Amino acid sequence: MASRLQIEGDASVLLRVTHSNLKSFAADIRFSLRMSVEAVKDKLWKKCGTSVNSMRLELYDDCKNKLCDLSDDSRPLGFYSPLDGFRIHIIDLDPSSVTSGGWLEDTSLVEKYSISEDEYNKRS
């Protein structure tokens, strides 16, 4: 009998995804075990904004133990034997990435619009 996360007869896995620069980013994403690591990176790029070439992936088990780096882009994800509930951690290697510096999470870094009281009072 399949677990409640696993679809019986399905060659896919439900993985938690976290990101090195995005502390509030976490998602549960289903991946085919047949897709290449490069295809996994491409799917993740669309979710978090880190480019495929700037991404290093680590696989963790459900007890938070690092199992391996997903280092061979040509290998299928299933080669690394992930199970439902495991976690892929994205490490963004690009220092100028849109995800670095907190720009996507810290609203205090965004310049706020302000208007003087005199200008406000002049409005109709």
PDB file of C-alpha atoms in Angstrom:
ATOM      1  CA  MET A   1       0.000   0.000   0.000  1.00  0.00           C
ATOM      2  CA  ALA A   2       1.323   3.480  -0.907  1.00  0.00           C
ATOM      3  CA  SER A   3       1.964   6.172   1.674  1.00  0.00           C
ATOM      4  CA  ARG A   4      -0.481   9.048   1.768  1.00  0.00           C
ATOM      5  CA  LEU A   5       2.037  11.215  -0.123  1.00  0.00           C
ATOM      6  CA  GLN A   6       2.936   8.662  -2.770  1.00  0.00           C
ATOM      7  CA  ILE A   7       0.607   7.982  -5.673  1.00  0.00           C
ATOM      8  CA  GLU A   8       0.524   4.241  -6.288  1.00  0.00           C
ATOM      9  CA  GLY A   9       2.204   3.256  -9.561  1.00  0.00           C
ATOM     10  CA  ASP A  10       3.585   6.770 -10.009  1.00  0.00           C
ATOM     11  CA  ALA A  11       7.295   7.255 -10.677  1.00  0.00           C
ATOM     12  CA  SER A  12       7.431  10.554  -8.841  1.00  0.00           C
ATOM     13  CA  VAL A  13       8.417  11.905  -5.472  1.00  0.00           C
ATOM     14  CA  LEU A  14       7.164  14.795  -3.331  1.00  0.00           C
ATOM     15  CA  LEU A  15      10.117  16.817  -2.039  1.00  0.00           C
ATOM     16  CA  ARG A  16      10.384  19.841   0.226  1.00  0.00           C
ATOM     17  CA  VAL A  17      12.440  22.608  -1.385  1.00  0.00           C
ATOM     18  CA  THR A  18      14.409  25.248   0.535  1.00  0.00           C
ATOM     19  CA  HIS A  19      16.756  28.000  -0.610  1.00  0.00           C
ATOM     20  CA  SER A  20      20.032  29.361   0.773  1.00  0.00           C
ATOM     21  CA  ASN A  21      19.095  33.036   0.251  1.00  0.00           C
ATOM     22  CA  LEU A  22      15.345  32.883   0.818  1.00  0.00           C
ATOM     23  CA  LYS A  23      14.712  32.046   4.447  1.00  0.00           C
ATOM     24  CA  SER A  24      10.924  32.215   4.116  1.00  0.00           C
ATOM     25  CA  PHE A  25      10.837  30.134   0.910  1.00  0.00           C
ATOM     26  CA  ALA A  26       9.783  26.524   1.293  1.00  0.00           C
ATOM     27  CA  ALA A  27       7.648  24.536  -1.095  1.00  0.00           C
ATOM     28  CA  ASP A  28       6.505  20.967  -1.562  1.00  0.00           C
ATOM     29  CA  ILE A  29       7.042  20.041  -5.208  1.00  0.00           C
ATOM     30  CA  ARG A  30       6.404  16.770  -7.019  1.00  0.00           C
ATOM     31  CA  PHE A  31       9.183  15.622  -9.358  1.00  0.00           C
ATOM     32  CA  SER A  32       9.342  12.736 -11.776  1.00  0.00           C
ATOM     33  CA  LEU A  33      12.136  10.340 -10.850  1.00  0.00           C
ATOM     34  CA  ARG A  34      12.939  10.108 -14.553  1.00  0.00           C
ATOM     35  CA  MET A  35      13.700  13.802 -15.024  1.00  0.00           C
ATOM     36  CA  SER A  36      17.344  14.818 -15.172  1.00  0.00           C
ATOM     37  CA  VAL A  37      18.922  16.916 -12.441  1.00  0.00           C
ATOM     38  CA  GLU A  38      19.190  19.684 -15.048  1.00  0.00           C
ATOM     39  CA  ALA A  39      15.412  19.486 -15.631  1.00  0.00           C
ATOM     40  CA  VAL A  40      14.892  19.626 -11.846  1.00  0.00           C
ATOM     41  CA  LYS A  41      17.009  22.793 -11.751  1.00  0.00           C
ATOM     42  CA  ASP A  42      14.990  24.260 -14.616  1.00  0.00           C
ATOM     43  CA  LYS A  43      11.749  23.575 -12.736  1.00  0.00           C
ATOM     44  CA  LEU A  44      13.191  25.124  -9.582  1.00  0.00           C
ATOM     45  CA  TRP A  45      14.437  28.204 -11.455  1.00  0.00           C
ATOM     46  CA  LYS A  46      10.827  28.974 -12.342  1.00  0.00           C
ATOM     47  CA  LYS A  47       9.849  28.721  -8.658  1.00  0.00           C
ATOM     48  CA  CYS A  48      12.656  30.673  -6.956  1.00  0.00           C
ATOM     49  CA  GLY A  49      14.506  32.769  -9.548  1.00  0.00           C
ATOM     50  CA  THR A  50      17.983  31.252  -9.183  1.00  0.00           C
ATOM     51  CA  SER A  51      19.399  30.499 -12.624  1.00  0.00           C
ATOM     52  CA  VAL A  52      20.144  26.896 -13.563  1.00  0.00           C
ATOM     53  CA  ASN A  53      23.867  27.606 -13.978  1.00  0.00           C
ATOM     54  CA  SER A  54      24.102  29.232 -10.532  1.00  0.00           C
ATOM     55  CA  MET A  55      22.358  26.429  -8.665  1.00  0.00           C
ATOM     56  CA  ARG A  56      23.890  23.685  -6.531  1.00  0.00           C
ATOM     57  CA  LEU A  57      21.448  21.132  -5.139  1.00  0.00           C
ATOM     58  CA  GLU A  58      21.772  19.109  -1.949  1.00  0.00           C
ATOM     59  CA  LEU A  59      19.545  16.209  -0.947  1.00  0.00           C
ATOM     60  CA  TYR A  60      18.524  15.733   2.692  1.00  0.00           C
ATOM     61  CA  ASP A  61      16.519  12.908   4.242  1.00  0.00           C
ATOM     62  CA  ASP A  62      13.482  13.423   6.459  1.00  0.00           C
ATOM     63  CA  CYS A  63      15.747  13.501   9.566  1.00  0.00           C
ATOM     64  CA  LYS A  64      17.677  16.528   8.204  1.00  0.00           C
ATOM     65  CA  ASN A  65      20.781  14.485   7.341  1.00  0.00           C
ATOM     66  CA  LYS A  66      22.583  15.513   4.168  1.00  0.00           C
ATOM     67  CA  LEU A  67      22.712  12.530   1.844  1.00  0.00           C
ATOM     68  CA  CYS A  68      24.503  13.916  -1.209  1.00  0.00           C
ATOM     69  CA  ASP A  69      24.972  16.702  -3.716  1.00  0.00           C
ATOM     70  CA  LEU A  70      22.953  16.327  -6.903  1.00  0.00           C
ATOM     71  CA  SER A  71      26.101  17.084  -8.858  1.00  0.00           C
ATOM     72  CA  ASP A  72      25.622  15.309 -12.194  1.00  0.00           C
ATOM     73  CA  ASP A  73      23.127  17.282 -14.288  1.00  0.00           C
ATOM     74  CA  SER A  74      22.726  14.411 -16.760  1.00  0.00           C
ATOM     75  CA  ARG A  75      21.664  11.816 -14.174  1.00  0.00           C
ATOM     76  CA  PRO A  76      17.973  11.186 -13.511  1.00  0.00           C
ATOM     77  CA  LEU A  77      16.713  12.318 -10.122  1.00  0.00           C
ATOM     78  CA  GLY A  78      15.902   8.689  -9.301  1.00  0.00           C
ATOM     79  CA  PHE A  79      19.630   7.861  -9.383  1.00  0.00           C
ATOM     80  CA  TYR A  80      19.942   9.638  -6.014  1.00  0.00           C
ATOM     81  CA  SER A  81      17.048   7.583  -4.534  1.00  0.00           C
ATOM     82  CA  PRO A  82      14.964  10.379  -3.017  1.00  0.00           C
ATOM     83  CA  LEU A  83      11.846   9.416  -1.089  1.00  0.00           C
ATOM     84  CA  ASP A  84       8.686  11.347  -0.326  1.00  0.00           C
ATOM     85  CA  GLY A  85       9.353  13.849   2.442  1.00  0.00           C
ATOM     86  CA  PHE A  86      13.043  14.319   1.605  1.00  0.00           C
ATOM     87  CA  ARG A  87      14.314  17.853   0.993  1.00  0.00           C
ATOM     88  CA  ILE A  88      16.228  19.507  -1.833  1.00  0.00           C
ATOM     89  CA  HIS A  89      18.197  22.540  -0.696  1.00  0.00           C
ATOM     90  CA  ILE A  90      19.110  25.098  -3.366  1.00  0.00           C
ATOM     91  CA  ILE A  91      22.403  26.898  -2.906  1.00  0.00           C
ATOM     92  CA  ASP A  92      22.603  30.049  -5.026  1.00  0.00           C
ATOM     93  CA  LEU A  93      26.205  30.490  -6.190  1.00  0.00           C
ATOM     94  CA  ASP A  94      25.645  33.858  -7.917  1.00  0.00           C
ATOM     95  CA  PRO A  95      26.650  36.754  -5.610  1.00  0.00           C
ATOM     96  CA  SER A  96      24.653  39.198  -7.758  1.00  0.00           C
ATOM     97  CA  SER A  97      21.546  37.011  -7.814  1.00  0.00           C
ATOM     98  CA  VAL A  98      18.117  38.569  -7.449  1.00  0.00           C
ATOM     99  CA  THR A  99      17.706  36.379  -4.355  1.00  0.00           C
ATOM    100  CA  SER A 100      20.797  37.691  -2.547  1.00  0.00           C
ATOM    101  CA  GLY A 101      20.837  40.515  -0.050  1.00  0.00           C
ATOM    102  CA  GLY A 102      17.292  39.984   1.164  1.00  0.00           C
ATOM    103  CA  TRP A 103      15.707  42.034  -1.616  1.00  0.00           C
ATOM    104  CA  LEU A 104      12.880  39.558  -2.135  1.00  0.00           C
ATOM    105  CA  GLU A 105      12.031  39.207   1.563  1.00  0.00           C
ATOM    106  CA  ASP A 106      13.015  42.300   3.546  1.00  0.00           C
ATOM    107  CA  THR A 107      10.534  45.102   2.861  1.00  0.00           C
ATOM    108  CA  SER A 108      12.660  47.552   4.866  1.00  0.00           C
ATOM    109  CA  LEU A 109      15.102  47.562   1.925  1.00  0.00           C
ATOM    110  CA  VAL A 110      12.445  48.975  -0.390  1.00  0.00           C
ATOM    111  CA  GLU A 111      12.394  52.747  -0.687  1.00  0.00           C
ATOM    112  CA  LYS A 112       9.008  54.009   0.440  1.00  0.00           C
ATOM    113  CA  TYR A 113       7.164  56.820  -1.269  1.00  0.00           C
ATOM    114  CA  SER A 114       6.873  59.879   0.944  1.00  0.00           C
ATOM    115  CA  ILE A 115       5.245  63.268   0.533  1.00  0.00           C
ATOM    116  CA  SER A 116       5.582  66.373   2.648  1.00  0.00           C
ATOM    117  CA  GLU A 117       2.577  67.509   4.633  1.00  0.00           C
ATOM    118  CA  ASP A 118       2.405  70.732   2.594  1.00  0.00           C
ATOM    119  CA  GLU A 119       2.332  68.789  -0.669  1.00  0.00           C
ATOM    120  CA  TYR A 120      -0.299  66.450   0.760  1.00  0.00           C
ATOM    121  CA  ASN A 121      -2.503  69.385   1.794  1.00  0.00           C
ATOM    122  CA  LYS A 122      -2.263  70.861  -1.721  1.00  0.00           C
ATOM    123  CA  ARG A 123      -3.914  67.790  -3.194  1.00  0.00           C
ATOM    124  CA  SER A 124      -7.526  68.141  -4.286  1.00  0.00           C
TER     125      SER A 124
END
